[in-house]
């Protein structure tokens, strides 16, 4: 009723008051919002059905120190005067034939290689025993921090990572913006595999009682390939 005494809110414990609130961080390992070129949604029953895109979560991989327990770890040395390490780069040999990289680097990926103009696409070089048999391309997630109201926000774009048989890891992008790049996008097999079509091959590796199956390589221009 009107004469009721107002309820009081219990005070917080002293340990909670002393701790304060920690800022929420936006991790580099996040999904990428892919917006397709096609305007109409695939497999739609109406020509007026549209899509806003798809969140791609396979560009990054959380690799902890014990994710591939028993795998051989090698440090990944960055090229001088190129990129800096935000999270120490490493590469792992899993099951004697599969290479997985980890770490986050910060730098600018140019469209072409011209060191005289400060445009260096070279990131790092893999150890001799962890190099692919042919050039491979990977889409990697790059995130640019932007100061906004209440903290940092991130804009995401893709960079092209190329790994060549000499072990060189290079990064290229049409945007040429400084960003944090997650190297866990680099995952490939170093064995011969089974040739399927053009330069596409099938590879398998046994990991902790499970079998990992991968496709890697490129199709010739205009080729059709179904999985």
Coordinates of C-alpha atoms in Angstrom, one line a residue:
X1 CA 0.0 0.0 0.0
X2 CA 0.9 3.7 0.2
X3 CA 2.2 3.3 3.7
X4 CA 4.6 0.5 2.9
X5 CA 8.3 1.0 3.5
X6 CA 10.4 1.1 0.3
X7 CA 12.6 -1.9 -0.2
X8 CA 16.3 -1.5 0.1
X9 CA 18.8 -3.1 -2.3
X10 CA 21.5 -5.2 -0.6
X11 CA 25.0 -3.8 -1.0
X12 CA 27.6 -5.7 -3.0
X13 CA 30.4 -7.6 -1.3
X14 CA 33.6 -5.8 -0.7
X15 CA 35.5 -8.1 -3.0
X16 CA 33.2 -7.3 -5.9
X17 CA 33.4 -3.5 -5.3
X18 CA 37.2 -3.6 -5.2
X19 CA 37.5 -5.7 -8.4
X20 CA 35.7 -3.2 -10.6
X21 CA 34.6 -4.0 -14.1
X22 CA 37.0 -5.3 -16.7
X23 CA 36.6 -3.9 -20.3
X24 CA 35.3 -6.4 -22.8
X25 CA 37.9 -7.1 -25.5
X26 CA 37.1 -7.8 -29.1
X27 CA 39.3 -10.8 -30.1
X28 CA 41.0 -10.9 -33.5
X29 CA 39.7 -14.5 -33.9
X30 CA 36.1 -13.6 -34.9
X31 CA 33.8 -14.5 -37.7
X32 CA 33.8 -12.7 -41.1
X33 CA 30.6 -11.3 -42.6
X34 CA 30.8 -12.4 -46.2
X35 CA 28.5 -10.5 -48.5
X36 CA 28.0 -12.3 -51.8
X37 CA 28.1 -10.7 -55.2
X38 CA 24.7 -12.3 -56.2
X39 CA 21.8 -10.1 -55.2
X40 CA 19.2 -12.9 -54.9
X41 CA 19.4 -15.6 -52.2
X42 CA 20.5 -19.0 -53.4
X43 CA 17.8 -21.7 -53.7
X44 CA 15.1 -19.1 -53.1
X45 CA 11.6 -19.8 -54.4
X46 CA 11.0 -16.1 -55.2
X47 CA 13.1 -13.7 -57.3
X48 CA 12.4 -11.1 -54.6
X49 CA 14.2 -13.1 -51.9
X50 CA 17.5 -11.6 -50.9
X51 CA 20.4 -12.5 -48.5
X52 CA 22.4 -10.3 -46.2
X53 CA 25.4 -12.6 -46.4
X54 CA 26.9 -15.4 -44.3
X55 CA 29.1 -15.4 -41.2
X56 CA 32.2 -17.4 -42.0
X57 CA 33.9 -18.9 -38.9
X58 CA 36.5 -21.1 -40.6
X59 CA 39.1 -18.4 -41.3
X60 CA 40.5 -18.5 -37.8
X61 CA 41.3 -21.4 -35.5
X62 CA 41.9 -21.3 -31.8
X63 CA 45.2 -23.1 -31.3
X64 CA 46.3 -23.4 -27.7
X65 CA 49.5 -24.9 -26.5
X66 CA 47.9 -28.3 -26.0
X67 CA 45.4 -28.3 -28.9
X68 CA 47.7 -30.7 -30.9
X69 CA 49.4 -32.4 -28.0
X70 CA 52.4 -34.3 -29.3
X71 CA 52.8 -32.2 -32.4
X72 CA 56.2 -30.8 -33.2
X73 CA 56.2 -27.0 -32.7
X74 CA 58.5 -24.6 -34.6
X75 CA 58.9 -20.8 -34.1
X76 CA 57.9 -18.8 -37.2
X77 CA 60.4 -16.0 -37.7
X78 CA 59.0 -12.8 -39.2
X79 CA 60.9 -11.0 -42.0
X80 CA 62.7 -7.9 -40.8
X81 CA 61.2 -4.5 -41.4
X82 CA 57.9 -6.0 -42.4
X83 CA 55.3 -7.1 -39.7
X84 CA 55.3 -7.2 -35.9
X85 CA 54.0 -9.9 -33.7
X86 CA 50.9 -9.3 -31.6
X87 CA 50.7 -13.0 -30.6
X88 CA 53.9 -15.0 -31.1
X89 CA 53.8 -16.9 -34.5
X90 CA 54.3 -20.7 -34.4
X91 CA 53.8 -23.5 -36.8
X92 CA 53.0 -27.1 -35.9
X93 CA 53.6 -30.4 -37.7
X94 CA 50.6 -32.6 -36.9
X95 CA 50.6 -36.3 -37.6
X96 CA 53.9 -36.1 -39.6
X97 CA 52.1 -34.5 -42.7
X98 CA 49.8 -31.6 -41.7
X99 CA 51.0 -28.0 -41.0
X100 CA 49.0 -25.6 -38.8
X101 CA 50.1 -22.1 -38.0
X102 CA 49.1 -19.8 -35.2
X103 CA 49.7 -16.3 -34.0
X104 CA 48.6 -12.7 -34.9
X105 CA 50.8 -10.2 -36.7
X106 CA 50.2 -6.5 -37.3
X107 CA 51.2 -4.7 -40.5
X108 CA 50.1 -3.6 -43.9
X109 CA 49.6 -6.0 -46.9
X110 CA 50.2 -4.1 -50.2
X111 CA 48.8 -5.0 -53.6
X112 CA 52.3 -5.7 -55.0
X113 CA 55.9 -6.2 -53.8
X114 CA 58.1 -3.0 -54.1
X115 CA 60.5 -2.7 -51.2
X116 CA 62.0 0.5 -52.6
X117 CA 58.6 2.2 -52.1
X118 CA 58.0 0.6 -48.7
X119 CA 55.6 -2.1 -50.1
X120 CA 56.7 -5.4 -48.7
X121 CA 54.5 -8.5 -49.1
X122 CA 56.8 -10.9 -47.3
X123 CA 55.7 -11.9 -43.8
X124 CA 57.8 -14.9 -42.7
X125 CA 59.5 -18.1 -43.8
X126 CA 58.5 -21.6 -42.8
X127 CA 61.1 -24.2 -41.7
X128 CA 62.5 -26.4 -44.5
X129 CA 60.5 -29.5 -43.3
X130 CA 57.2 -27.6 -43.2
X131 CA 56.9 -26.3 -46.7
X132 CA 54.3 -27.1 -49.4
X133 CA 55.0 -28.9 -52.6
X134 CA 53.3 -26.3 -54.7
X135 CA 52.1 -22.7 -54.1
X136 CA 49.0 -22.4 -52.0
X137 CA 46.6 -19.5 -51.3
X138 CA 44.6 -18.8 -48.2
X139 CA 42.0 -16.2 -47.3
X140 CA 43.0 -14.7 -43.9
X141 CA 41.0 -12.4 -41.6
X142 CA 42.4 -8.9 -41.0
X143 CA 40.9 -6.6 -38.4
X144 CA 41.4 -2.8 -38.1
X145 CA 40.9 -1.3 -34.7
X146 CA 38.9 2.0 -34.7
X147 CA 38.4 4.2 -31.6
X148 CA 34.8 4.8 -31.0
X149 CA 32.4 5.8 -28.2
X150 CA 32.9 3.4 -25.2
X151 CA 35.9 1.6 -26.6
X152 CA 37.4 0.0 -29.7
X153 CA 35.4 -1.3 -32.7
X154 CA 36.8 -3.4 -35.5
X155 CA 36.4 -3.4 -39.2
X156 CA 37.2 -6.7 -41.0
X157 CA 38.5 -7.4 -44.4
X158 CA 40.2 -10.3 -46.2
X159 CA 43.8 -10.6 -47.2
X160 CA 45.3 -13.2 -49.5
X161 CA 48.1 -15.3 -48.0
X162 CA 50.4 -17.1 -50.4
X163 CA 52.7 -19.9 -49.2
X164 CA 55.4 -21.0 -51.8
X165 CA 57.6 -24.1 -51.9
X166 CA 60.6 -22.1 -50.7
X167 CA 58.7 -21.5 -47.4
X168 CA 57.9 -17.8 -48.0
X169 CA 54.6 -16.6 -46.5
X170 CA 53.4 -13.4 -48.3
X171 CA 50.3 -11.3 -47.8
X172 CA 48.5 -9.1 -50.4
X173 CA 45.4 -6.9 -50.2
X174 CA 43.7 -4.3 -52.3
X175 CA 42.9 -2.2 -49.2
X176 CA 46.5 -1.8 -48.0
X177 CA 45.4 -0.9 -44.5
X178 CA 47.3 -1.7 -41.3
X179 CA 45.5 -4.5 -39.5
X180 CA 45.9 -7.5 -37.3
X181 CA 46.1 -10.7 -39.3
X182 CA 45.4 -14.1 -37.9
X183 CA 47.9 -16.7 -39.2
X184 CA 45.7 -19.6 -38.2
X185 CA 44.2 -19.4 -41.6
X186 CA 47.3 -21.2 -42.9
X187 CA 46.6 -25.0 -42.7
X188 CA 47.9 -27.5 -45.3
X189 CA 49.3 -31.0 -45.9
X190 CA 52.8 -31.6 -47.1
X191 CA 52.4 -35.2 -48.3
X192 CA 51.6 -36.1 -51.9
X193 CA 47.9 -36.8 -51.4
X194 CA 45.5 -38.1 -54.0
X195 CA 45.2 -36.0 -57.2
X196 CA 41.6 -35.2 -58.0
X197 CA 41.4 -32.5 -60.8
X198 CA 43.7 -29.8 -62.0
X199 CA 45.9 -28.9 -59.0
X200 CA 43.4 -30.0 -56.4
X201 CA 44.4 -32.9 -54.1
X202 CA 42.9 -34.9 -51.3
X203 CA 44.8 -35.4 -48.0
X204 CA 44.1 -37.4 -44.8
X205 CA 45.9 -37.4 -41.4
X206 CA 45.0 -39.2 -38.2
X207 CA 44.8 -36.9 -35.1
X208 CA 44.0 -38.1 -31.6
X209 CA 41.9 -41.0 -32.8
X210 CA 40.1 -39.0 -35.5
X211 CA 40.8 -38.6 -39.2
X212 CA 41.2 -35.2 -40.7
X213 CA 40.3 -34.9 -44.4
X214 CA 41.3 -31.9 -46.4
X215 CA 41.2 -30.6 -50.0
X216 CA 43.8 -28.2 -51.1
X217 CA 45.0 -26.6 -54.4
X218 CA 43.5 -24.5 -57.2
X219 CA 41.2 -25.2 -60.1
X220 CA 42.0 -24.1 -63.6
X221 CA 40.1 -21.0 -64.8
X222 CA 36.6 -22.0 -65.9
X223 CA 36.8 -25.5 -64.4
X224 CA 33.8 -27.0 -62.6
X225 CA 34.4 -28.9 -59.4
X226 CA 31.7 -30.5 -57.1
X227 CA 32.2 -31.9 -53.6

